[in-house]
């Protein structure tokens, strides 16, 4: 039985007893338990004054019982960590970070000043590789292409150069219970690198070395700060490449953290399929390596997959061993236009069911094609468009191209063209990779809400059609881009950040897409991750039991809740 339940059965008058109980709790927050009890004993005579001796004897009888029970309660509270239930920022001013009913895009948090002693320790570790400059801290506290914001920014930004630096930084922050936020290319768009509670931003971009390349094993060991585009430039002379291709500027560490993918995922899988092992610094500063370089293993828990997609909430990634692929002998890029987006989606599905080994199937709606034309001076037909890439021998790719052309013609396709020239193919994929920039150029005074959902492939056409109807009916400028070969698609919704009605409309469109995807056994995010932006959908998608299990893991590895707090796990989930 709880102490409050026991007291409710004994109390002759609720007011005096409540005063004592609250006094003890409030005192315990600032002083030790023994000091609290001592001070309460000196003040209890004020509310417990009575005109009768019987009342005085009654309160004197109750006082030791109250102290015993509340003391036990305090002892239990002193062992409770914030990560076991609601995060600290939920316990003050009713603040929430991305709760399931939240519609806020400005993330609030509880700010606690960083102790001067920690600044001194960080300076000793990082030397000149840290900054307190406000502009630099503001830049690190606001992701470049994310509409999410936070009320606070980091107190300091540090730039470690080695795994040892990271370990020392994290250990120091854990000692002072100061939150940390890992930071890479800042291309994530769901608020992953926000610092709602202030604290320390760990910028990993100086750790970008390629530590080992094993050509015969087709793997490479890299530090997390290297970008995937830089890595592929290094690998090209060896006839190898790393197949994941998210947005330009993304780093390997951030790609692991968000479990990203890209247009080539339909053939090569996502980040979880292309990481052999990694090293990470845990909340106590300990460094863990999650596996060997063997391509498969049945030894122990799969800690590699646990870290991939953990978004910095379990550890800071310091080294990654990646699976590589041979650069294809030959490839063809084909394009075709369609009268409706459903026709285009149906062709993508039919192509996958035909058994054709495509490496990419990308879908652009007519609005996105128009944005590309305006931004790049192109004259592409402004209709829903499919882009295919087929790889293999020259004979094989040409044979497969003819099959794709036949499938397209059966679904009202027109203007079927293909390119084999290397530069022409690069140019086509370049304009696809820069689609977001094209959208922003079309509406320079707007912000972009870029979101994604993913469904089983058989539901893709239905979901895109329903979403497209909503998007076209909206007063906002909206585009659709899909990785149509694996059921994943994005929308870019452009809105004026000064107009609250426009932001709410963008959020309404996002909510419709997500709930429609969930109703089709899909997910709220195929590759962008959760951050703070998708927190509110996780309980519906995963269930409370799943989230409680995640929270148990988080509490075990990060009992002080310093690792990117407020991200990935909804704050209303309690153990």
Coordinates of C-alpha atoms in Angstrom, one line a residue:
X1 CA 0.0 0.0 0.0
X2 CA 1.3 3.5 -0.8
X3 CA 2.0 6.0 2.0
X4 CA -0.7 8.4 0.6
X5 CA -3.3 5.6 0.6
X6 CA -2.4 4.7 4.2
X7 CA -2.6 8.3 5.4
X8 CA -6.0 8.8 3.7
X9 CA -7.4 6.1 6.0
X10 CA -6.0 7.7 9.2
X11 CA -6.3 11.4 8.8
X12 CA -9.0 13.2 10.9
X13 CA -8.4 16.4 8.8
X14 CA -6.9 16.5 5.3
X15 CA -5.3 19.9 5.5
X16 CA -2.7 19.4 8.2
X17 CA -1.6 16.0 7.0
X18 CA -1.3 17.2 3.4
X19 CA 0.9 20.1 4.5
X20 CA 3.3 17.8 6.2
X21 CA 3.5 15.4 3.4
X22 CA 4.1 18.1 0.7
X23 CA 6.6 19.8 2.9
X24 CA 8.7 16.7 3.3
X25 CA 8.7 16.1 -0.5
X26 CA 9.5 19.7 -1.3
X27 CA 12.4 19.8 1.2
X28 CA 13.8 16.5 -0.2
X29 CA 14.3 18.1 -3.6
X30 CA 16.9 20.5 -2.3
X31 CA 18.4 18.8 0.7
X32 CA 19.3 15.4 2.0
X33 CA 16.6 13.2 3.6
X34 CA 17.9 13.6 7.1
X35 CA 18.1 17.4 6.8
X36 CA 14.5 17.5 5.4
X37 CA 13.1 15.5 8.2
X38 CA 14.9 17.7 10.7
X39 CA 13.5 20.9 9.2
X40 CA 10.0 19.5 8.9
X41 CA 10.0 18.6 12.6
X42 CA 10.7 22.2 13.4
X43 CA 7.8 23.5 11.3
X44 CA 5.0 21.0 12.0
X45 CA 3.7 22.8 15.0
X46 CA 2.4 25.6 12.8
X47 CA -0.2 23.7 10.8
X48 CA -0.9 21.2 13.5
X49 CA -1.8 23.7 16.2
X50 CA -5.1 22.7 17.9
X51 CA -7.2 23.9 20.7
X52 CA -7.5 20.5 22.4
X53 CA -5.0 18.2 24.0
X54 CA -6.6 15.3 22.2
X55 CA -5.9 16.8 18.8
X56 CA -2.3 17.4 19.9
X57 CA -1.8 13.9 21.0
X58 CA -3.4 12.6 17.8
X59 CA -1.0 14.6 15.6
X60 CA 1.9 13.6 17.8
X61 CA 0.9 10.0 17.3
X62 CA 0.7 10.4 13.6
X63 CA 3.9 12.3 13.1
X64 CA 6.4 9.4 13.4
X65 CA 4.1 7.2 11.1
X66 CA 4.0 10.0 8.5
X67 CA 7.8 10.4 8.6
X68 CA 8.4 6.7 8.4
X69 CA 6.2 6.3 5.3
X70 CA 7.2 9.4 3.5
X71 CA 10.9 8.6 4.3
X72 CA 10.5 5.3 2.6
X73 CA 8.8 7.0 -0.3
X74 CA 11.8 9.4 -0.6
X75 CA 14.2 6.5 -0.5
X76 CA 12.4 4.9 -3.4
X77 CA 12.3 8.2 -5.3
X78 CA 16.0 8.7 -4.9
X79 CA 16.7 5.6 -6.8
X80 CA 14.3 6.4 -9.7
X81 CA 16.0 7.7 -12.8
X82 CA 14.2 10.0 -15.3
X83 CA 14.4 7.5 -18.1
X84 CA 12.2 5.0 -16.2
X85 CA 9.2 7.2 -16.7
X86 CA 8.5 10.6 -18.1
X87 CA 11.6 12.6 -19.0
X88 CA 12.5 15.6 -16.7
X89 CA 11.1 18.1 -19.2
X90 CA 7.6 16.6 -18.6
X91 CA 7.7 17.4 -14.9
X92 CA 7.9 21.1 -15.2
X93 CA 5.4 23.5 -16.8
X94 CA 3.6 20.7 -18.5
X95 CA 6.2 20.7 -21.3
X96 CA 6.0 17.8 -23.7
X97 CA 8.4 16.7 -26.5
X98 CA 6.4 15.1 -29.3
X99 CA 3.7 13.4 -27.3
X100 CA 1.2 11.4 -29.2
X101 CA -1.3 14.3 -29.3
X102 CA 1.3 17.0 -30.0
X103 CA 1.0 19.2 -33.1
X104 CA 3.8 21.6 -32.1
X105 CA 6.8 22.0 -34.4
X106 CA 8.7 24.0 -31.8
X107 CA 10.2 21.5 -29.3
X108 CA 10.3 22.7 -25.7
X109 CA 12.6 21.4 -23.1
X110 CA 13.9 21.9 -19.6
X111 CA 17.1 23.9 -19.6
X112 CA 19.7 23.5 -16.9
X113 CA 22.9 25.6 -17.1
X114 CA 26.1 23.6 -17.8
X115 CA 28.4 23.7 -14.8
X116 CA 31.6 25.7 -15.4
X117 CA 33.6 22.7 -14.3
X118 CA 32.3 20.8 -17.4
X119 CA 33.4 23.6 -19.7
X120 CA 36.9 23.4 -18.2
X121 CA 37.0 19.6 -18.7
X122 CA 35.8 19.9 -22.3
X123 CA 38.5 22.5 -23.0
X124 CA 41.1 20.2 -21.6
X125 CA 39.9 17.4 -23.8
X126 CA 39.2 19.3 -27.1
X127 CA 41.7 22.2 -26.8
X128 CA 40.7 24.6 -29.6
X129 CA 38.2 22.2 -31.1
X130 CA 35.2 23.6 -29.2
X131 CA 33.2 26.8 -29.5
X132 CA 30.9 28.9 -27.3
X133 CA 30.1 31.2 -30.2
X134 CA 26.4 32.0 -30.3
X135 CA 26.1 31.9 -34.1
X136 CA 27.9 28.5 -34.3
X137 CA 25.7 27.1 -31.5
X138 CA 22.6 28.4 -33.2
X139 CA 23.6 26.8 -36.5
X140 CA 24.1 23.5 -34.8
X141 CA 20.8 23.8 -33.0
X142 CA 18.7 24.3 -36.2
X143 CA 18.9 21.5 -38.9
X144 CA 19.3 23.2 -42.2
X145 CA 16.4 21.7 -44.1
X146 CA 14.1 20.8 -41.3
X147 CA 11.0 22.9 -40.3
X148 CA 11.4 21.6 -36.7
X149 CA 12.8 24.0 -34.2
X150 CA 13.6 24.0 -30.5
X151 CA 13.4 26.7 -27.8
X152 CA 17.0 26.0 -26.8
X153 CA 20.3 25.6 -28.6
X154 CA 23.5 23.8 -27.5
X155 CA 25.5 25.5 -24.8
X156 CA 28.8 24.4 -26.4
X157 CA 29.8 22.6 -29.6
X158 CA 32.8 20.3 -29.5
X159 CA 34.7 18.7 -32.4
X160 CA 36.4 15.5 -31.3
X161 CA 39.2 14.1 -33.4
X162 CA 39.4 10.6 -32.1
X163 CA 37.4 7.9 -30.4
X164 CA 39.3 8.6 -27.2
X165 CA 38.1 12.2 -27.3
X166 CA 34.5 11.1 -27.7
X167 CA 34.8 8.7 -24.8
X168 CA 36.2 11.4 -22.5
X169 CA 33.6 13.9 -23.6
X170 CA 30.7 11.6 -23.0
X171 CA 32.1 10.4 -19.7
X172 CA 32.4 14.0 -18.5
X173 CA 28.9 14.9 -19.6
X174 CA 27.5 11.8 -17.8
X175 CA 29.3 12.7 -14.6
X176 CA 27.5 16.1 -14.6
X177 CA 24.2 14.7 -16.1
X178 CA 24.4 17.1 -19.1
X179 CA 22.6 16.1 -22.3
X180 CA 24.6 15.4 -25.5
X181 CA 23.4 15.5 -29.1
X182 CA 25.6 13.8 -31.8
X183 CA 25.8 15.8 -35.0
X184 CA 26.9 14.8 -38.5
X185 CA 25.9 16.2 -41.9
X186 CA 22.8 17.9 -40.5
X187 CA 20.7 16.6 -43.4
X188 CA 18.2 14.8 -41.2
X189 CA 14.8 16.5 -41.3
X190 CA 12.8 15.2 -38.3
X191 CA 14.5 17.2 -35.6
X192 CA 17.2 14.6 -34.7
X193 CA 19.9 17.2 -33.9
X194 CA 17.7 19.6 -32.0
X195 CA 18.9 20.5 -28.5
X196 CA 15.7 21.2 -26.6
X197 CA 17.5 20.9 -23.2
X198 CA 20.7 22.7 -24.2
X199 CA 23.8 20.8 -23.4
X200 CA 26.7 19.6 -25.5
X201 CA 26.6 19.2 -29.3
X202 CA 29.2 16.6 -30.4
X203 CA 30.1 17.5 -34.0
X204 CA 31.7 14.4 -35.6
X205 CA 32.7 15.9 -38.9
X206 CA 36.5 16.0 -38.0
X207 CA 36.4 12.2 -37.7
X208 CA 36.3 11.4 -41.4
X209 CA 39.3 9.0 -41.9
X210 CA 39.1 5.8 -44.0
X211 CA 40.9 3.5 -41.6
X212 CA 41.1 0.3 -43.7
X213 CA 40.0 -0.9 -47.1
X214 CA 39.8 -4.7 -47.8
X215 CA 39.3 -5.0 -51.5
X216 CA 39.2 -8.8 -51.6
X217 CA 36.6 -8.8 -48.8
X218 CA 34.7 -5.9 -50.3
X219 CA 34.4 -4.0 -47.0
X220 CA 35.8 -0.7 -45.7
X221 CA 36.3 0.7 -42.1
X222 CA 35.6 4.4 -41.8
X223 CA 35.1 7.0 -39.2
X224 CA 31.5 8.4 -38.9
X225 CA 32.2 11.9 -40.2
X226 CA 32.9 10.9 -43.8
X227 CA 30.2 11.5 -46.3
X228 CA 28.9 8.8 -48.6
X229 CA 29.8 10.8 -51.7
X230 CA 33.4 11.3 -50.5
X231 CA 33.6 7.7 -49.7
X232 CA 32.5 6.7 -53.2
X233 CA 35.0 9.0 -54.8
X234 CA 37.7 7.2 -52.9
X235 CA 36.4 3.8 -53.8
X236 CA 35.9 4.3 -57.5
X237 CA 39.5 3.6 -58.6
X238 CA 39.1 0.1 -56.9
X239 CA 35.9 -0.7 -58.9
X240 CA 33.9 -0.6 -55.7
X241 CA 31.1 1.6 -54.3
X242 CA 28.9 2.0 -51.2
X243 CA 25.4 1.6 -52.5
X244 CA 23.3 3.8 -50.2
X245 CA 22.5 7.2 -51.6
X246 CA 20.5 9.5 -49.3
X247 CA 20.6 13.3 -49.6
X248 CA 23.9 15.0 -50.6
X249 CA 25.9 15.9 -47.5
X250 CA 24.8 12.9 -45.4
X251 CA 27.6 11.3 -43.3
X252 CA 28.0 7.6 -42.6
X253 CA 27.5 8.1 -38.8
X254 CA 24.2 10.0 -39.3
X255 CA 23.1 7.4 -41.9
X256 CA 23.6 4.7 -39.3
X257 CA 21.8 6.7 -36.7
X258 CA 18.7 7.2 -38.8
X259 CA 18.8 3.8 -40.5
X260 CA 18.6 5.6 -43.9
X261 CA 18.4 4.1 -47.3
X262 CA 17.9 5.9 -50.7
X263 CA 17.0 5.2 -54.3
X264 CA 19.2 2.1 -54.5
X265 CA 17.6 0.4 -51.5
X266 CA 15.3 -1.6 -53.8
X267 CA 18.3 -3.6 -54.9
X268 CA 20.9 -3.3 -52.1
X269 CA 18.8 -2.8 -49.0
X270 CA 18.9 -0.2 -46.3
X271 CA 21.7 0.8 -43.8
X272 CA 20.9 -2.2 -41.6
X273 CA 21.8 -4.5 -44.5
X274 CA 25.1 -2.8 -45.3
X275 CA 26.8 -2.3 -42.0
X276 CA 28.9 -5.3 -40.9
X277 CA 29.8 -4.0 -37.5
X278 CA 30.4 -0.7 -35.7
X279 CA 32.0 0.9 -32.6
X280 CA 30.1 3.2 -30.3
X281 CA 30.7 5.1 -27.1
X282 CA 28.0 4.4 -24.5
X283 CA 26.7 6.8 -21.9
X284 CA 29.3 5.9 -19.3
X285 CA 32.1 6.5 -21.8
X286 CA 32.7 2.8 -22.4
X287 CA 33.5 1.8 -26.0
X288 CA 31.7 -1.2 -27.4
X289 CA 32.4 -3.0 -30.7
X290 CA 29.4 -4.8 -32.0
X291 CA 30.9 -7.6 -34.0
X292 CA 33.6 -9.0 -36.3
X293 CA 34.2 -8.5 -40.0
X294 CA 32.6 -11.8 -40.9
X295 CA 29.7 -11.4 -43.3
X296 CA 27.4 -13.4 -41.0
X297 CA 27.5 -14.4 -37.4
X298 CA 25.2 -16.1 -34.9
X299 CA 27.2 -15.0 -31.8
X300 CA 25.2 -13.2 -29.2
X301 CA 22.7 -10.3 -29.4
X302 CA 22.8 -8.3 -32.7
X303 CA 24.1 -5.1 -31.2
X304 CA 25.0 -3.7 -34.6
X305 CA 21.3 -3.6 -35.6
X306 CA 20.4 -2.2 -32.2
X307 CA 22.6 0.8 -32.7
X308 CA 21.5 1.3 -36.3
X309 CA 18.5 3.5 -36.2
X310 CA 18.9 4.4 -32.5
X311 CA 19.4 8.1 -33.4
X312 CA 22.1 8.7 -30.9
X313 CA 19.9 7.7 -28.0
X314 CA 22.0 4.7 -27.0
X315 CA 25.6 5.7 -28.0
X316 CA 27.8 7.9 -30.2
X317 CA 29.1 5.9 -33.2
X318 CA 32.8 6.3 -33.7
X319 CA 33.7 3.6 -36.4
X320 CA 31.7 1.7 -39.0
X321 CA 32.6 -1.3 -41.1
X322 CA 30.6 -1.2 -44.4
X323 CA 29.7 -3.8 -47.0
X324 CA 30.8 -2.7 -50.5
X325 CA 29.5 -3.6 -54.0
X326 CA 31.2 -3.9 -57.4
X327 CA 30.5 -1.0 -59.7
X328 CA 28.1 -2.5 -62.4
X329 CA 29.6 -3.4 -65.7
X330 CA 26.8 -1.6 -67.6
X331 CA 23.7 0.4 -66.8
X332 CA 20.7 2.0 -68.6
X333 CA 18.5 4.7 -67.3
X334 CA 15.0 4.8 -68.7
X335 CA 12.2 7.4 -68.4
X336 CA 8.5 7.3 -69.2
X337 CA 5.5 9.6 -68.7
X338 CA 2.0 8.7 -67.6
X339 CA -1.4 10.4 -67.5
X340 CA -1.9 9.8 -63.8
X341 CA 0.3 9.1 -60.8
X342 CA -1.7 5.8 -60.2
X343 CA -0.6 4.6 -63.7
X344 CA 3.0 5.3 -62.9
X345 CA 2.8 3.5 -59.5
X346 CA 1.1 0.5 -61.1
X347 CA 4.0 0.2 -63.6
X348 CA 6.5 0.3 -60.8
X349 CA 4.7 -2.5 -59.0
X350 CA 4.3 -4.6 -62.3
X351 CA 8.0 -4.2 -63.0
X352 CA 9.0 -5.5 -59.6
X353 CA 6.6 -8.4 -59.9
X354 CA 8.0 -9.3 -63.4
X355 CA 11.3 -10.3 -61.8
X356 CA 13.3 -7.6 -63.5
X357 CA 16.5 -6.9 -61.4
X358 CA 16.2 -3.1 -61.3
X359 CA 18.5 -1.1 -59.1
X360 CA 16.2 2.0 -58.9
X361 CA 12.6 2.8 -59.6
X362 CA 11.9 6.5 -58.9
X363 CA 8.5 8.3 -59.3
X364 CA 8.1 12.0 -59.7
X365 CA 4.7 13.7 -60.0
X366 CA 4.1 16.5 -62.5
X367 CA 4.6 19.3 -59.9
X368 CA 8.1 17.9 -59.0
X369 CA 9.0 17.7 -62.7
X370 CA 7.9 21.3 -63.1
X371 CA 10.2 22.3 -60.2
X372 CA 13.1 20.5 -61.8
X373 CA 12.5 22.2 -65.1
X374 CA 12.4 25.7 -63.5
X375 CA 15.5 25.1 -61.3
X376 CA 17.6 23.4 -64.0
X377 CA 16.5 24.9 -67.2
X378 CA 15.2 21.5 -68.4
X379 CA 12.3 20.8 -70.7
X380 CA 11.0 17.5 -69.4
X381 CA 7.4 16.7 -70.1
X382 CA 5.4 17.8 -67.0
X383 CA 3.6 14.6 -66.3
X384 CA 3.9 11.9 -63.6
X385 CA 7.3 10.3 -64.5
X386 CA 9.0 7.0 -63.7
X387 CA 12.8 6.6 -63.8
X388 CA 14.3 3.2 -64.0
X389 CA 17.9 2.1 -63.7
X390 CA 18.8 -1.4 -64.9
X391 CA 22.3 -2.9 -64.4
X392 CA 24.3 -5.9 -65.6
X393 CA 25.9 -6.8 -68.9
X394 CA 25.2 -4.7 -71.9
X395 CA 23.0 -7.4 -73.5
X396 CA 21.1 -8.0 -70.3
X397 CA 20.3 -4.4 -69.6
X398 CA 19.0 -3.8 -73.1
X399 CA 16.8 -6.9 -72.9
X400 CA 15.4 -5.7 -69.5
X401 CA 14.8 -2.2 -70.9
X402 CA 12.6 -3.7 -73.7
X403 CA 10.5 -5.5 -71.0
X404 CA 10.1 -2.3 -69.0
X405 CA 9.0 -0.5 -72.2
X406 CA 6.4 -3.2 -72.9
X407 CA 5.0 -3.0 -69.3
X408 CA 4.8 0.8 -69.5
X409 CA 2.9 0.7 -72.8
X410 CA 0.3 -1.6 -71.2
X411 CA -0.3 1.1 -68.5
X412 CA -0.8 4.1 -70.7
X413 CA 2.9 5.1 -70.7
X414 CA 4.3 7.4 -73.4
X415 CA 7.6 9.2 -74.4
X416 CA 9.7 6.2 -73.3
X417 CA 13.4 7.2 -73.6
X418 CA 16.6 5.7 -72.2
X419 CA 20.2 6.7 -71.8
X420 CA 23.4 4.7 -71.9
X421 CA 25.9 7.6 -72.0
X422 CA 27.7 8.0 -68.7
X423 CA 27.4 11.8 -68.5
X424 CA 23.7 11.7 -69.6
X425 CA 22.9 9.2 -66.8
X426 CA 24.7 11.2 -64.2
X427 CA 22.8 14.3 -65.2
X428 CA 19.5 12.5 -64.9
X429 CA 20.2 11.2 -61.4
X430 CA 21.7 14.6 -60.4
X431 CA 18.4 16.4 -61.0
X432 CA 16.6 13.6 -59.0
X433 CA 19.0 14.0 -56.1
X434 CA 18.5 17.7 -56.0
X435 CA 14.7 17.6 -56.1
X436 CA 14.4 19.2 -52.7
X437 CA 16.5 22.2 -53.7
X438 CA 14.4 22.6 -56.9
X439 CA 11.3 22.8 -54.7
X440 CA 12.8 25.4 -52.5
X441 CA 13.9 27.4 -55.5
X442 CA 10.3 27.4 -56.8
X443 CA 9.1 28.9 -53.5
X444 CA 12.1 30.8 -52.1
X445 CA 10.2 32.3 -49.1
X446 CA 8.8 29.0 -47.9
X447 CA 10.0 26.3 -45.7
X448 CA 9.6 22.6 -46.7
X449 CA 7.9 19.9 -44.6
X450 CA 9.5 16.9 -46.1
X451 CA 8.0 13.7 -44.9
X452 CA 7.9 10.0 -45.9
X453 CA 5.8 6.9 -45.4
X454 CA 6.2 3.3 -46.6
X455 CA 3.7 0.6 -47.2
X456 CA 3.7 -3.0 -48.6
X457 CA 4.3 -2.7 -52.3
X458 CA 0.7 -3.9 -53.2
X459 CA -0.7 -0.8 -51.4
X460 CA 1.6 1.8 -52.9
X461 CA -0.6 2.9 -55.8
X462 CA -3.7 3.2 -53.6
X463 CA -1.8 5.3 -51.0
X464 CA -0.2 7.6 -53.5
X465 CA -3.5 8.1 -55.3
X466 CA -5.3 9.0 -52.0
X467 CA -2.5 11.3 -50.9
X468 CA -2.2 13.0 -54.3
X469 CA -5.9 13.9 -54.1
X470 CA -5.4 15.6 -50.8
X471 CA -2.2 17.4 -51.9
X472 CA -3.8 18.7 -55.1
X473 CA -6.8 20.0 -53.2
X474 CA -4.6 21.9 -50.8
X475 CA -3.8 25.6 -51.3
X476 CA -0.2 24.8 -50.5
X477 CA 2.4 23.8 -53.1
X478 CA 3.1 20.1 -52.8
X479 CA 5.2 17.6 -54.7
X480 CA 5.5 13.8 -54.6
X481 CA 8.7 11.8 -54.9
X482 CA 8.7 8.0 -54.5
X483 CA 11.2 5.1 -54.2
X484 CA 8.5 3.2 -55.9
X485 CA 10.3 -0.1 -56.0
X486 CA 10.0 -0.6 -52.2
X487 CA 6.7 1.1 -51.3
X488 CA 8.4 4.3 -49.9
X489 CA 7.4 7.8 -51.0
X490 CA 8.0 11.4 -49.9
X491 CA 6.0 14.6 -50.1
X492 CA 7.5 18.1 -50.0
X493 CA 4.9 20.5 -48.7
X494 CA 6.0 24.2 -49.0
X495 CA 4.5 26.7 -46.5
X496 CA 5.2 30.2 -45.3
X497 CA 6.5 29.9 -41.8
X498 CA 5.0 33.3 -40.9
X499 CA 1.5 32.0 -41.6
X500 CA 0.3 29.7 -38.8
X501 CA -2.7 28.5 -41.0
X502 CA -0.3 27.3 -43.6
X503 CA 1.8 25.4 -41.1
X504 CA -1.3 23.7 -39.7
X505 CA -2.4 22.8 -43.2
X506 CA 1.0 21.2 -43.9
X507 CA 0.7 19.2 -40.6
X508 CA -2.8 18.1 -41.6
X509 CA -1.6 16.7 -44.9
X510 CA 1.3 15.0 -43.1
X511 CA -1.2 13.4 -40.6
X512 CA -3.4 12.2 -43.4
X513 CA -0.5 10.4 -45.2
X514 CA 0.8 8.8 -42.0
X515 CA -2.5 7.5 -40.8
X516 CA -3.4 6.3 -44.2
X517 CA -0.1 4.4 -44.4
X518 CA -0.6 2.9 -40.9
X519 CA -4.1 1.7 -41.9
X520 CA -2.4 -0.2 -44.8
X521 CA 0.0 -1.9 -42.4
X522 CA 2.7 0.6 -43.3
X523 CA 5.1 2.8 -41.3
X524 CA 5.2 6.5 -40.4
X525 CA 8.7 6.7 -41.7
X526 CA 10.4 4.6 -44.3
X527 CA 13.9 6.2 -44.1
X528 CA 13.8 9.6 -42.5
X529 CA 13.7 8.3 -38.9
X530 CA 11.7 9.5 -35.9
X531 CA 13.6 12.3 -34.2
X532 CA 10.9 14.5 -32.6
X533 CA 8.7 14.9 -35.7
X534 CA 7.4 11.3 -35.8
X535 CA 7.2 10.6 -32.1
X536 CA 3.5 11.1 -32.0
X537 CA 2.8 8.2 -34.4
X538 CA 4.9 5.5 -32.8
X539 CA 2.4 4.2 -30.2
X540 CA -0.2 3.6 -32.9
X541 CA 2.4 1.9 -35.2
X542 CA 4.4 -0.1 -32.7
X543 CA 2.2 -0.6 -29.6
X544 CA 2.9 0.3 -26.0
X545 CA 4.6 -3.0 -25.2
X546 CA 7.2 -2.4 -28.0
X547 CA 7.9 1.1 -26.8
X548 CA 8.2 -0.1 -23.2
X549 CA 10.8 -2.6 -24.3
X550 CA 12.7 0.2 -26.1
X551 CA 12.5 2.3 -23.0
X552 CA 13.9 -0.5 -20.8
X553 CA 16.9 -0.8 -23.2
X554 CA 17.4 3.0 -23.1
X555 CA 17.2 3.1 -19.3
X556 CA 19.7 0.2 -18.9
X557 CA 22.3 1.8 -21.3
X558 CA 21.6 5.4 -20.4
X559 CA 20.3 5.7 -16.9
X560 CA 20.9 9.4 -16.6
X561 CA 19.1 10.0 -20.0
X562 CA 21.8 12.2 -21.4
X563 CA 22.0 10.6 -24.9
X564 CA 20.0 12.8 -27.3
X565 CA 17.1 13.0 -24.8
X566 CA 13.5 13.5 -26.1
X567 CA 14.1 11.7 -29.4
X568 CA 12.8 8.4 -30.7
X569 CA 10.9 7.1 -27.6
X570 CA 7.6 9.0 -26.9
X571 CA 7.9 10.7 -23.5
X572 CA 4.5 9.5 -22.2
X573 CA 5.7 5.9 -22.2
X574 CA 6.4 4.7 -18.7
X575 CA 7.8 1.5 -17.3

